[in-house]
GROMACS .gro file of N, CA and C in nm:
model
  528
    1MET      N    1  -2.924   1.160  -0.051
    1MET     CA    2  -2.946   1.265   0.046
    1MET      C    3  -2.812   1.314   0.104
    2LEU      N    4  -2.798   1.442   0.118
    2LEU     CA    5  -2.675   1.496   0.171
    2LEU      C    6  -2.672   1.487   0.322
    3GLN      N    7  -2.553   1.468   0.375
    3GLN     CA    8  -2.534   1.461   0.516
    3GLN      C    9  -2.496   1.599   0.568
    4SER      N   10  -2.538   1.631   0.686
    4SER     CA   11  -2.494   1.757   0.750
    4SER      C   12  -2.350   1.741   0.788
    5PRO      N   13  -2.272   1.853   0.784
    5PRO     CA   14  -2.131   1.839   0.828
    5PRO      C   15  -2.120   1.784   0.970
    6GLY      N   16  -2.033   1.687   0.986
    6GLY     CA   17  -2.012   1.629   1.117
    6GLY      C   18  -2.107   1.517   1.148
    7GLU      N   19  -2.217   1.498   1.068
    7GLU     CA   20  -2.312   1.392   1.094
    7GLU      C   21  -2.265   1.267   1.021
    8PRO      N   22  -2.238   1.158   1.087
    8PRO     CA   23  -2.188   1.038   1.017
    8PRO      C   24  -2.295   0.979   0.929
    9ALA      N   25  -2.258   0.935   0.816
    9ALA     CA   26  -2.347   0.869   0.723
    9ALA      C   27  -2.361   0.724   0.766
   10PRO      N   28  -2.469   0.656   0.728
   10PRO     CA   29  -2.489   0.516   0.773
   10PRO      C   30  -2.368   0.425   0.737
   11HIS      N   31  -2.304   0.450   0.627
   11HIS     CA   32  -2.191   0.365   0.585
   11HIS      C   33  -2.062   0.447   0.585
   12SER      N   34  -2.047   0.542   0.669
   12SER     CA   35  -1.928   0.621   0.665
   12SER      C   36  -1.809   0.543   0.722
   13ARG      N   37  -1.691   0.581   0.673
   13ARG     CA   38  -1.570   0.521   0.721
   13ARG      C   39  -1.472   0.634   0.753
   14LYS      N   40  -1.410   0.627   0.866
   14LYS     CA   41  -1.321   0.732   0.911
   14LYS      C   42  -1.177   0.677   0.916
   15TYR      N   43  -1.084   0.758   0.863
   15TYR     CA   44  -0.944   0.721   0.859
   15TYR      C   45  -0.862   0.831   0.929
   16LEU      N   46  -0.768   0.793   1.009
   16LEU     CA   47  -0.686   0.888   1.085
   16LEU      C   48  -0.548   0.903   1.021
   17VAL      N   49  -0.513   1.028   0.995
   17VAL     CA   50  -0.389   1.057   0.922
   17VAL      C   51  -0.308   1.158   1.009
   18ARG      N   52  -0.185   1.124   1.035
   18ARG     CA   53  -0.095   1.220   1.104
   18ARG      C   54  -0.050   1.327   1.007
   19ASP      N   55  -0.054   1.446   1.054
   19ASP     CA   56  -0.015   1.561   0.969
   19ASP      C   57   0.140   1.562   0.950
   20ARG      N   58   0.180   1.620   0.840
   20ARG     CA   59   0.322   1.640   0.806
   20ARG      C   60   0.397   1.509   0.790
   21ILE      N   61   0.328   1.408   0.743
   21ILE     CA   62   0.395   1.278   0.731
   21ILE      C   63   0.440   1.253   0.587
   22PHE      N   64   0.399   1.343   0.499
   22PHE     CA   65   0.416   1.314   0.358
   22PHE      C   66   0.543   1.368   0.299
   23GLY      N   67   0.654   1.356   0.373
   23GLY     CA   68   0.782   1.394   0.319
   23GLY      C   69   0.838   1.283   0.229
   24ILE      N   70   0.922   1.321   0.140
   24ILE     CA   71   0.983   1.220   0.051
   24ILE      C   72   1.065   1.124   0.136
   25GLY      N   73   1.043   0.996   0.111
   25GLY     CA   74   1.112   0.894   0.187
   25GLY      C   75   1.041   0.853   0.312
   26ASP      N   76   0.935   0.923   0.352
   26ASP     CA   77   0.860   0.890   0.469
   26ASP      C   78   0.755   0.781   0.443
   27ASP      N   79   0.742   0.688   0.533
   27ASP     CA   80   0.638   0.590   0.526
   27ASP      C   81   0.550   0.604   0.648
   28TYR      N   82   0.418   0.581   0.632
   28TYR     CA   83   0.330   0.601   0.747
   28TYR      C   84   0.202   0.521   0.727
   29TRP      N   85   0.157   0.460   0.833
   29TRP     CA   86   0.028   0.388   0.828
   29TRP      C   87  -0.086   0.486   0.857
   30ILE      N   88  -0.190   0.479   0.777
   30ILE     CA   89  -0.317   0.548   0.803
   30ILE      C   90  -0.404   0.444   0.867
   31GLU      N   91  -0.467   0.477   0.979
   31GLU     CA   92  -0.546   0.379   1.054
   31GLU      C   93  -0.693   0.406   1.031
   32ASP      N   94  -0.774   0.300   1.047
   32ASP     CA   95  -0.919   0.319   1.045
   32ASP      C   96  -0.960   0.368   1.186
   33GLU      N   97  -1.088   0.391   1.204
   33GLU     CA   98  -1.133   0.447   1.332
   33GLU      C   99  -1.121   0.348   1.447
   34HIS      N  100  -1.088   0.222   1.416
   34HIS     CA  101  -1.071   0.120   1.520
   34HIS      C  102  -0.920   0.096   1.550
   35GLY      N  103  -0.834   0.176   1.488
   35GLY     CA  104  -0.691   0.164   1.514
   35GLY      C  105  -0.621   0.059   1.427
   36ARG      N  106  -0.693   0.000   1.332
   36ARG     CA  107  -0.626  -0.100   1.244
   36ARG      C  108  -0.558  -0.030   1.127
   37HIS      N  109  -0.448  -0.087   1.080
   37HIS     CA  110  -0.380  -0.037   0.962
   37HIS      C  111  -0.474  -0.050   0.844
   38ALA      N  112  -0.497   0.064   0.772
   38ALA     CA  113  -0.587   0.063   0.656
   38ALA      C  114  -0.508   0.090   0.527
   39PHE      N  115  -0.416   0.185   0.531
   39PHE     CA  116  -0.336   0.220   0.416
   39PHE      C  117  -0.196   0.259   0.460
   40LEU      N  118  -0.099   0.223   0.379
   40LEU     CA  119   0.039   0.267   0.399
   40LEU      C  120   0.072   0.372   0.297
   41VAL      N  121   0.121   0.489   0.345
   41VAL     CA  122   0.167   0.593   0.257
   41VAL      C  123   0.319   0.575   0.248
   42ASP      N  124   0.363   0.550   0.127
   42ASP     CA  125   0.506   0.524   0.100
   42ASP      C  126   0.561   0.641   0.020
   43GLY      N  127   0.638   0.729   0.081
   43GLY     CA  128   0.702   0.838   0.015
   43GLY      C  129   0.827   0.792  -0.055
   44LYS      N  130   0.828   0.805  -0.187
   44LYS     CA  131   0.940   0.751  -0.265
   44LYS      C  132   1.056   0.848  -0.273
   45ALA      N  133   1.163   0.810  -0.213
   45ALA     CA  134   1.287   0.892  -0.217
   45ALA      C  135   1.360   0.864  -0.350
   46LEU      N  136   1.449   0.951  -0.383
   46LEU     CA  137   1.535   0.934  -0.500
   46LEU      C  138   1.457   0.929  -0.630
   47ARG      N  139   1.350   1.002  -0.638
   47ARG     CA  140   1.271   1.014  -0.759
   47ARG      C  141   1.284   1.154  -0.813
   48LEU      N  142   1.279   1.175  -0.940
   48LEU     CA  143   1.288   1.306  -0.999
   48LEU      C  144   1.177   1.399  -0.958
   49ARG      N  145   1.060   1.340  -0.943
   49ARG     CA  146   0.945   1.423  -0.901
   49ARG      C  147   0.882   1.361  -0.777
   50GLU      N  148   0.822   1.446  -0.696
   50GLU     CA  149   0.760   1.404  -0.571
   50GLU      C  150   0.657   1.294  -0.597
   51THR      N  151   0.673   1.181  -0.531
   51THR     CA  152   0.590   1.064  -0.552
   51THR      C  153   0.552   0.998  -0.422
   52PHE      N  154   0.425   0.958  -0.409
   52PHE     CA  155   0.379   0.883  -0.296
   52PHE      C  156   0.297   0.766  -0.347
   53GLU      N  157   0.310   0.651  -0.283
   53GLU     CA  158   0.225   0.538  -0.315
   53GLU      C  159   0.135   0.511  -0.195
   54LEU      N  160   0.009   0.488  -0.224
   54LEU     CA  161  -0.085   0.448  -0.120
   54LEU      C  162  -0.109   0.299  -0.136
   55LYS      N  163  -0.073   0.225  -0.030
   55LYS     CA  164  -0.078   0.077  -0.037
   55LYS      C  165  -0.176   0.024   0.063
   56ASP      N  166  -0.227  -0.097   0.035
   56ASP     CA  167  -0.316  -0.168   0.125
   56ASP      C  168  -0.232  -0.233   0.236
   57PRO      N  169  -0.296  -0.292   0.335
   57PRO     CA  170  -0.222  -0.353   0.447
   57PRO      C  171  -0.123  -0.463   0.404
   58GLU      N  172  -0.146  -0.523   0.286
   58GLU     CA  173  -0.056  -0.627   0.236
   58GLU      C  174   0.055  -0.562   0.150
   59ARG      N  175   0.059  -0.431   0.152
   59ARG     CA  176   0.159  -0.351   0.080
   59ARG      C  177   0.149  -0.358  -0.073
   60ARG      N  178   0.028  -0.384  -0.123
   60ARG     CA  179   0.004  -0.374  -0.265
   60ARG      C  180  -0.031  -0.229  -0.299
   61VAL      N  181   0.023  -0.179  -0.409
   61VAL     CA  182  -0.002  -0.039  -0.446
   61VAL      C  183  -0.143  -0.023  -0.496
   62LEU      N  184  -0.217   0.069  -0.435
   62LEU     CA  185  -0.354   0.098  -0.478
   62LEU      C  186  -0.357   0.218  -0.573
   63VAL      N  187  -0.288   0.325  -0.534
   63VAL     CA  188  -0.278   0.443  -0.620
   63VAL      C  189  -0.141   0.507  -0.598
   64THR      N  190  -0.097   0.579  -0.701
   64THR     CA  191   0.027   0.653  -0.697
   64THR      C  192  -0.009   0.800  -0.715
   65ILE      N  193   0.053   0.887  -0.634
   65ILE     CA  194   0.029   1.032  -0.637
   65ILE      C  195   0.162   1.093  -0.678
   66ARG      N  196   0.161   1.178  -0.784
   66ARG     CA  197   0.285   1.237  -0.834
   66ARG      C  198   0.264   1.385  -0.863
   67LYS      N  199   0.367   1.462  -0.840
   67LYS     CA  200   0.365   1.600  -0.886
   67LYS      C  201   0.393   1.598  -1.036
   68LYS      N  202   0.304   1.667  -1.111
   68LYS     CA  203   0.321   1.665  -1.255
   68LYS      C  204   0.434   1.760  -1.291
   69MET      N  205   0.521   1.712  -1.381
   69MET     CA  206   0.636   1.791  -1.429
   69MET      C  207   0.591   1.881  -1.541
   70LEU      N  208   0.657   1.996  -1.557
   70LEU     CA  209   0.636   2.082  -1.674
   70LEU      C  210   0.490   2.122  -1.698
   71SER      N  211   0.423   2.174  -1.594
   71SER     CA  212   0.290   2.226  -1.614
   71SER      C  213   0.291   2.372  -1.570
   72LEU      N  214   0.201   2.452  -1.632
   72LEU     CA  215   0.195   2.594  -1.600
   72LEU      C  216   0.156   2.617  -1.454
   73ARG      N  217   0.064   2.541  -1.407
   73ARG     CA  218   0.021   2.550  -1.267
   73ARG      C  219   0.061   2.423  -1.196
   74ASP      N  220   0.089   2.433  -1.067
   74ASP     CA  221   0.117   2.312  -0.990
   74ASP      C  222   0.002   2.211  -1.007
   75THR      N  223   0.038   2.090  -1.037
   75THR     CA  224  -0.061   1.986  -1.060
   75THR      C  225  -0.012   1.854  -0.997
   76MET      N  226  -0.105   1.781  -0.938
   76MET     CA  227  -0.072   1.649  -0.890
   76MET      C  228  -0.155   1.548  -0.972
   77THR      N  229  -0.099   1.434  -1.004
   77THR     CA  230  -0.173   1.331  -1.077
   77THR      C  231  -0.188   1.211  -0.984
   78ILE      N  232  -0.298   1.138  -1.006
   78ILE     CA  233  -0.324   1.016  -0.934
   78ILE      C  234  -0.333   0.905  -1.040
   79GLU      N  235  -0.259   0.800  -1.016
   79GLU     CA  236  -0.261   0.688  -1.113
   79GLU      C  237  -0.297   0.557  -1.042
   80ARG      N  238  -0.366   0.470  -1.113
   80ARG     CA  239  -0.397   0.339  -1.065
   80ARG      C  240  -0.348   0.237  -1.170
   81ASP      N  241  -0.269   0.142  -1.130
   81ASP     CA  242  -0.212   0.042  -1.220
   81ASP      C  243  -0.137   0.112  -1.337
   82ASP      N  244  -0.059   0.214  -1.303
   82ASP     CA  245   0.020   0.292  -1.400
   82ASP      C  246  -0.061   0.361  -1.508
   83LYS      N  247  -0.190   0.376  -1.483
   83LYS     CA  248  -0.277   0.449  -1.578
   83LYS      C  249  -0.332   0.574  -1.506
   84PRO      N  250  -0.341   0.687  -1.579
   84PRO     CA  251  -0.400   0.807  -1.516
   84PRO      C  252  -0.540   0.781  -1.463
   85LEU      N  253  -0.564   0.834  -1.343
   85LEU     CA  254  -0.696   0.821  -1.283
   85LEU      C  255  -0.755   0.961  -1.259
   86ALA      N  256  -0.673   1.058  -1.215
   86ALA     CA  257  -0.720   1.192  -1.182
   86ALA      C  258  -0.610   1.295  -1.188
   87THR      N  259  -0.650   1.419  -1.204
   87THR     CA  260  -0.557   1.532  -1.197
   87THR      C  261  -0.613   1.633  -1.101
   88ILE      N  262  -0.528   1.690  -1.016
   88ILE     CA  263  -0.570   1.786  -0.914
   88ILE      C  264  -0.504   1.918  -0.947
   89ARG      N  265  -0.583   2.025  -0.952
   89ARG     CA  266  -0.532   2.165  -0.976
   89ARG      C  267  -0.614   2.259  -0.886
   90ARG      N  268  -0.550   2.370  -0.857
   90ARG     CA  269  -0.624   2.477  -0.791
   90ARG      C  270  -0.723   2.529  -0.892
   91LYS      N  271  -0.843   2.553  -0.848
   91LYS     CA  272  -0.948   2.596  -0.938
   91LYS      C  273  -0.920   2.737  -0.989
   92ARG      N  274  -0.933   2.754  -1.118
   92ARG     CA  275  -0.912   2.884  -1.178
   92ARG      C  276  -1.026   2.976  -1.149
   93LEU      N  277  -0.999   3.108  -1.145
   93LEU     CA  278  -1.101   3.209  -1.130
   93LEU      C  279  -1.189   3.186  -1.005
   94SER      N  280  -1.127   3.131  -0.902
   94SER     CA  281  -1.203   3.109  -0.778
   94SER      C  282  -1.166   3.225  -0.684
   95LEU      N  283  -1.267   3.276  -0.620
   95LEU     CA  284  -1.241   3.381  -0.518
   95LEU      C  285  -1.177   3.320  -0.396
   96LEU      N  286  -1.196   3.192  -0.378
   96LEU     CA  287  -1.135   3.123  -0.262
   96LEU      C  288  -1.000   3.064  -0.303
   97ARG      N  289  -0.899   3.094  -0.227
   97ARG     CA  290  -0.767   3.043  -0.257
   97ARG      C  291  -0.762   2.890  -0.235
   98ASN      N  292  -0.842   2.843  -0.142
   98ASN     CA  293  -0.841   2.703  -0.104
   98ASN      C  294  -0.955   2.629  -0.174
   99HIS      N  295  -0.955   2.636  -0.305
   99HIS     CA  296  -1.056   2.568  -0.386
   99HIS      C  297  -0.986   2.492  -0.498
  100TYR      N  298  -1.004   2.362  -0.501
  100TYR     CA  299  -0.933   2.276  -0.597
  100TYR      C  300  -1.033   2.196  -0.677
  101ARG      N  301  -0.996   2.162  -0.800
  101ARG     CA  302  -1.075   2.078  -0.886
  101ARG      C  303  -1.001   1.951  -0.914
  102VAL      N  304  -1.073   1.837  -0.903
  102VAL     CA  305  -1.017   1.708  -0.937
  102VAL      C  306  -1.087   1.658  -1.058
  103GLU      N  307  -1.012   1.636  -1.165
  103GLU     CA  308  -1.071   1.587  -1.289
  103GLU      C  309  -1.035   1.439  -1.303
  104LEU      N  310  -1.136   1.353  -1.301
  104LEU     CA  311  -1.111   1.208  -1.322
  104LEU      C  312  -1.111   1.181  -1.475
  105VAL      N  313  -1.040   1.079  -1.514
  105VAL     CA  314  -1.029   1.051  -1.657
  105VAL      C  315  -1.163   1.020  -1.727
  106ASP      N  316  -1.264   0.981  -1.649
  106ASP     CA  317  -1.392   0.950  -1.709
  106ASP      C  318  -1.475   1.080  -1.727
  107GLY      N  319  -1.418   1.199  -1.693
  107GLY     CA  320  -1.491   1.322  -1.708
  107GLY      C  321  -1.556   1.375  -1.581
  108THR      N  322  -1.561   1.291  -1.479
  108THR     CA  323  -1.618   1.333  -1.350
  108THR      C  324  -1.530   1.439  -1.288
  109GLU      N  325  -1.593   1.540  -1.226
  109GLU     CA  326  -1.519   1.642  -1.157
  109GLU      C  327  -1.559   1.645  -1.009
  110LEU      N  328  -1.460   1.650  -0.921
  110LEU     CA  329  -1.481   1.666  -0.783
  110LEU      C  330  -1.432   1.805  -0.739
  111ASP      N  331  -1.507   1.866  -0.649
  111ASP     CA  332  -1.466   1.999  -0.593
  111ASP      C  333  -1.414   1.976  -0.454
  112VAL      N  334  -1.303   2.045  -0.425
  112VAL     CA  335  -1.243   2.040  -0.290
  112VAL      C  336  -1.231   2.183  -0.240
  113SER      N  337  -1.295   2.212  -0.128
  113SER     CA  338  -1.289   2.351  -0.079
  113SER      C  339  -1.298   2.351   0.074
  114GLY      N  340  -1.248   2.456   0.130
  114GLY     CA  341  -1.249   2.476   0.274
  114GLY      C  342  -1.115   2.531   0.318
  115LYS      N  343  -1.084   2.510   0.445
  115LYS     CA  344  -0.960   2.560   0.501
  115LYS      C  345  -0.854   2.449   0.496
  116ILE      N  346  -0.785   2.443   0.384
  116ILE     CA  347  -0.689   2.335   0.360
  116ILE      C  348  -0.580   2.328   0.468
  117PHE      N  349  -0.524   2.446   0.503
  117PHE     CA  350  -0.414   2.451   0.600
  117PHE      C  351  -0.461   2.411   0.739
  118ASP      N  352  -0.588   2.435   0.769
  118ASP     CA  353  -0.643   2.398   0.900
  118ASP      C  354  -0.694   2.255   0.900
  119ARG      N  355  -0.689   2.189   0.786
  119ARG     CA  356  -0.738   2.053   0.770
  119ARG      C  357  -0.888   2.046   0.799
  120GLU      N  358  -0.959   2.145   0.746
  120GLU     CA  359  -1.106   2.154   0.760
  120GLU      C  360  -1.160   2.180   0.620
  121PHE      N  361  -1.182   2.073   0.543
  121PHE     CA  362  -1.233   2.093   0.411
  121PHE      C  363  -1.319   1.975   0.369
  122ALA      N  364  -1.381   1.986   0.247
  122ALA     CA  365  -1.471   1.883   0.199
  122ALA      C  366  -1.440   1.845   0.055
  123ILE      N  367  -1.476   1.725   0.021
  123ILE     CA  368  -1.467   1.679  -0.119
  123ILE      C  369  -1.610   1.651  -0.163
  124GLU      N  370  -1.654   1.716  -0.274
  124GLU     CA  371  -1.790   1.705  -0.317
  124GLU      C  372  -1.797   1.661  -0.464
  125TYR      N  373  -1.906   1.601  -0.501
  125TYR     CA  374  -1.939   1.569  -0.641
  125TYR      C  375  -2.079   1.624  -0.667
  126GLU      N  376  -2.087   1.721  -0.756
  126GLU     CA  377  -2.212   1.786  -0.794
  126GLU      C  378  -2.290   1.827  -0.673
  127GLY      N  379  -2.223   1.891  -0.575
  127GLY     CA  380  -2.285   1.943  -0.453
  127GLY      C  381  -2.310   1.840  -0.349
  128GLU      N  382  -2.284   1.715  -0.373
  128GLU     CA  383  -2.308   1.608  -0.273
  128GLU      C  384  -2.173   1.579  -0.201
  129LEU      N  385  -2.180   1.578  -0.071
  129LEU     CA  386  -2.061   1.559   0.013
  129LEU      C  387  -2.017   1.411   0.006
  130LEU      N  388  -1.892   1.391  -0.040
  130LEU     CA  389  -1.835   1.257  -0.044
  130LEU      C  390  -1.749   1.229   0.078
  131ALA      N  391  -1.669   1.331   0.120
  131ALA     CA  392  -1.580   1.314   0.233
  131ALA      C  393  -1.558   1.447   0.301
  132GLU      N  394  -1.537   1.439   0.432
  132GLU     CA  395  -1.500   1.554   0.512
  132GLU      C  396  -1.360   1.526   0.568
  133ILE      N  397  -1.279   1.631   0.567
  133ILE     CA  398  -1.144   1.620   0.623
  133ILE      C  399  -1.150   1.719   0.743
  134SER      N  400  -1.116   1.670   0.862
  134SER     CA  401  -1.131   1.754   0.979
  134SER      C  402  -1.044   1.710   1.094
  135ARG      N  403  -1.003   1.808   1.172
  135ARG     CA  404  -0.934   1.784   1.300
  135ARG      C  405  -1.031   1.796   1.420
  136ARG      N  406  -1.146   1.854   1.393
  136ARG     CA  407  -1.232   1.888   1.504
  136ARG      C  408  -1.282   1.771   1.586
  137TRP      N  409  -1.283   1.650   1.532
  137TRP     CA  410  -1.331   1.532   1.602
  137TRP      C  411  -1.223   1.470   1.690
  138LEU      N  412  -1.099   1.516   1.677
  138LEU     CA  413  -0.989   1.447   1.740
  138LEU      C  414  -0.924   1.528   1.847
  139THR      N  415  -0.868   1.455   1.944
  139THR     CA  416  -0.792   1.520   2.051
  139THR      C  417  -0.642   1.508   2.029
  140VAL      N  418  -0.601   1.418   1.938
  140VAL     CA  419  -0.461   1.394   1.916
  140VAL      C  420  -0.408   1.511   1.828
  141ARG      N  421  -0.303   1.573   1.876
  141ARG     CA  422  -0.247   1.686   1.800
  141ARG      C  423  -0.182   1.634   1.673
  142ASP      N  424  -0.184   1.717   1.569
  142ASP     CA  425  -0.123   1.687   1.439
  142ASP      C  426  -0.185   1.562   1.375
  143THR      N  427  -0.313   1.540   1.400
  143THR     CA  428  -0.383   1.429   1.334
  143THR      C  429  -0.512   1.483   1.281
  144TYR      N  430  -0.551   1.437   1.163
  144TYR     CA  431  -0.683   1.474   1.110
  144TYR      C  432  -0.751   1.350   1.059
  145ALA      N  433  -0.883   1.363   1.042
  145ALA     CA  434  -0.960   1.249   0.995
  145ALA      C  435  -1.010   1.272   0.853
  146VAL      N  436  -1.011   1.167   0.775
  146VAL     CA  437  -1.076   1.169   0.643
  146VAL      C  438  -1.199   1.076   0.665
  147ASN      N  439  -1.314   1.145   0.666
  147ASN     CA  440  -1.439   1.073   0.692
  147ASN      C  441  -1.512   1.054   0.556
  148VAL      N  442  -1.509   0.933   0.504
  148VAL     CA  443  -1.571   0.899   0.376
  148VAL      C  444  -1.719   0.871   0.404
  149LEU      N  445  -1.801   0.958   0.348
  149LEU     CA  446  -1.944   0.953   0.384
  149LEU      C  447  -2.031   0.870   0.293
  150ARG      N  448  -1.985   0.842   0.174
  150ARG     CA  449  -2.065   0.764   0.080
  150ARG      C  450  -2.013   0.619   0.078
  151GLY      N  451  -2.101   0.524   0.094
  151GLY     CA  452  -2.062   0.385   0.099
  151GLY      C  453  -1.995   0.334  -0.028
  152GLU      N  454  -2.038   0.387  -0.145
  152GLU     CA  455  -1.980   0.341  -0.270
  152GLU      C  456  -1.855   0.422  -0.310
  153ALA      N  457  -1.817   0.521  -0.233
  153ALA     CA  458  -1.699   0.602  -0.262
  153ALA      C  459  -1.572   0.521  -0.240
  154ASP      N  460  -1.471   0.552  -0.320
  154ASP     CA  461  -1.339   0.485  -0.313
  154ASP      C  462  -1.252   0.553  -0.208
  155PRO      N  463  -1.232   0.492  -0.091
  155PRO     CA  464  -1.151   0.559   0.015
  155PRO      C  465  -1.009   0.590  -0.031
  156ALA      N  466  -0.950   0.495  -0.105
  156ALA     CA  467  -0.810   0.515  -0.152
  156ALA      C  468  -0.801   0.641  -0.243
  157LEU      N  469  -0.897   0.659  -0.330
  157LEU     CA  470  -0.899   0.774  -0.418
  157LEU      C  471  -0.921   0.900  -0.334
  158LEU      N  472  -1.013   0.900  -0.240
  158LEU     CA  473  -1.039   1.022  -0.161
  158LEU      C  474  -0.922   1.056  -0.069
  159ILE      N  475  -0.853   0.957  -0.017
  159ILE     CA  476  -0.732   0.983   0.062
  159ILE      C  477  -0.625   1.041  -0.029
  160ALA      N  478  -0.609   0.984  -0.149
  160ALA     CA  479  -0.509   1.035  -0.248
  160ALA      C  480  -0.541   1.179  -0.283
  161VAL      N  481  -0.665   1.211  -0.304
  161VAL     CA  482  -0.707   1.348  -0.334
  161VAL      C  483  -0.670   1.438  -0.216
  162THR      N  484  -0.695   1.395  -0.093
  162THR     CA  485  -0.661   1.471   0.026
  162THR      C  486  -0.511   1.500   0.031
  163VAL      N  487  -0.433   1.395   0.012
  163VAL     CA  488  -0.283   1.411   0.014
  163VAL      C  489  -0.239   1.510  -0.095
  164GLY      N  490  -0.292   1.493  -0.214
  164GLY     CA  491  -0.255   1.581  -0.325
  164GLY      C  492  -0.289   1.724  -0.305
  165VAL      N  493  -0.410   1.748  -0.256
  165VAL     CA  494  -0.454   1.887  -0.231
  165VAL      C  495  -0.370   1.954  -0.124
  166ILE      N  496  -0.343   1.882  -0.015
  166ILE     CA  497  -0.261   1.938   0.092
  166ILE      C  498  -0.122   1.972   0.040
  167ARG      N  499  -0.063   1.881  -0.037
  167ARG     CA  500   0.073   1.908  -0.093
  167ARG      C  501   0.071   2.029  -0.186
  168LEU      N  502  -0.029   2.039  -0.269
  168LEU     CA  503  -0.036   2.155  -0.359
  168LEU      C  504  -0.051   2.284  -0.282
  169ALA      N  505  -0.137   2.283  -0.180
  169ALA     CA  506  -0.155   2.406  -0.098
  169ALA      C  507  -0.026   2.444  -0.026
  170GLU      N  508   0.044   2.345   0.026
  170GLU     CA  509   0.171   2.373   0.094
  170GLU      C  510   0.274   2.426  -0.003
  171ARG      N  511   0.277   2.372  -0.124
  171ARG     CA  512   0.377   2.422  -0.223
  171ARG      C  513   0.343   2.568  -0.265
  172GLU      N  514   0.213   2.597  -0.280
  172GLU     CA  515   0.172   2.733  -0.312
  172GLU      C  516   0.214   2.831  -0.205
  173ARG      N  517   0.209   2.786  -0.081
  173ARG     CA  518   0.246   2.873   0.032
  173ARG      C  519   0.397   2.872   0.055
  174GLY      N  520   0.467   2.789  -0.020
  174GLY     CA  521   0.615   2.789  -0.009
  174GLY      C  522   0.668   2.691   0.091
  175GLU      N  523   0.582   2.599   0.141
  175GLU     CA  524   0.631   2.497   0.234
  175GLU      C  525   0.673   2.375   0.156
  176ASP      N  526   0.781   2.311   0.192
  176ASP     CA  527   0.822   2.184   0.134
  176ASP      C  528   0.875   2.097   0.237
   0.00000   0.00000   0.00000
């Protein structure tokens, strides 16, 4: 059953992310809704291509997010254990500029759409809402929430998708 936007799912998990933290060389803790460290974003400096590692509280790498080199369109890749997991691209032939497709290696496709720059967008699978990204629930400036709505969804993957989509959108707009 689909959840209405803003309505918490029975097993939803919310993560708080500070905006503009994803610079090369920047490290930042993403907290859960109770203020506990959930993920560490480790921006890798001195790399040929833009790279971020998402780590657990014990600093083990869960996923790596990289800008793909030598592609016709800006692309971000997500890897787990040094193996490809997903590719993020702006959706072709979309009337909406802020519409991205995430292709997982198993053939699954996720759609990401909404107001990326305003941090008001959703990640869906076959029309079912997996996660909402929003600032509207928060009073802290420059912070947004990644609300994972499906209990079986992989929060690390959805946060990595969020980071990748935001970086691609910023690059398209000329921000670095």
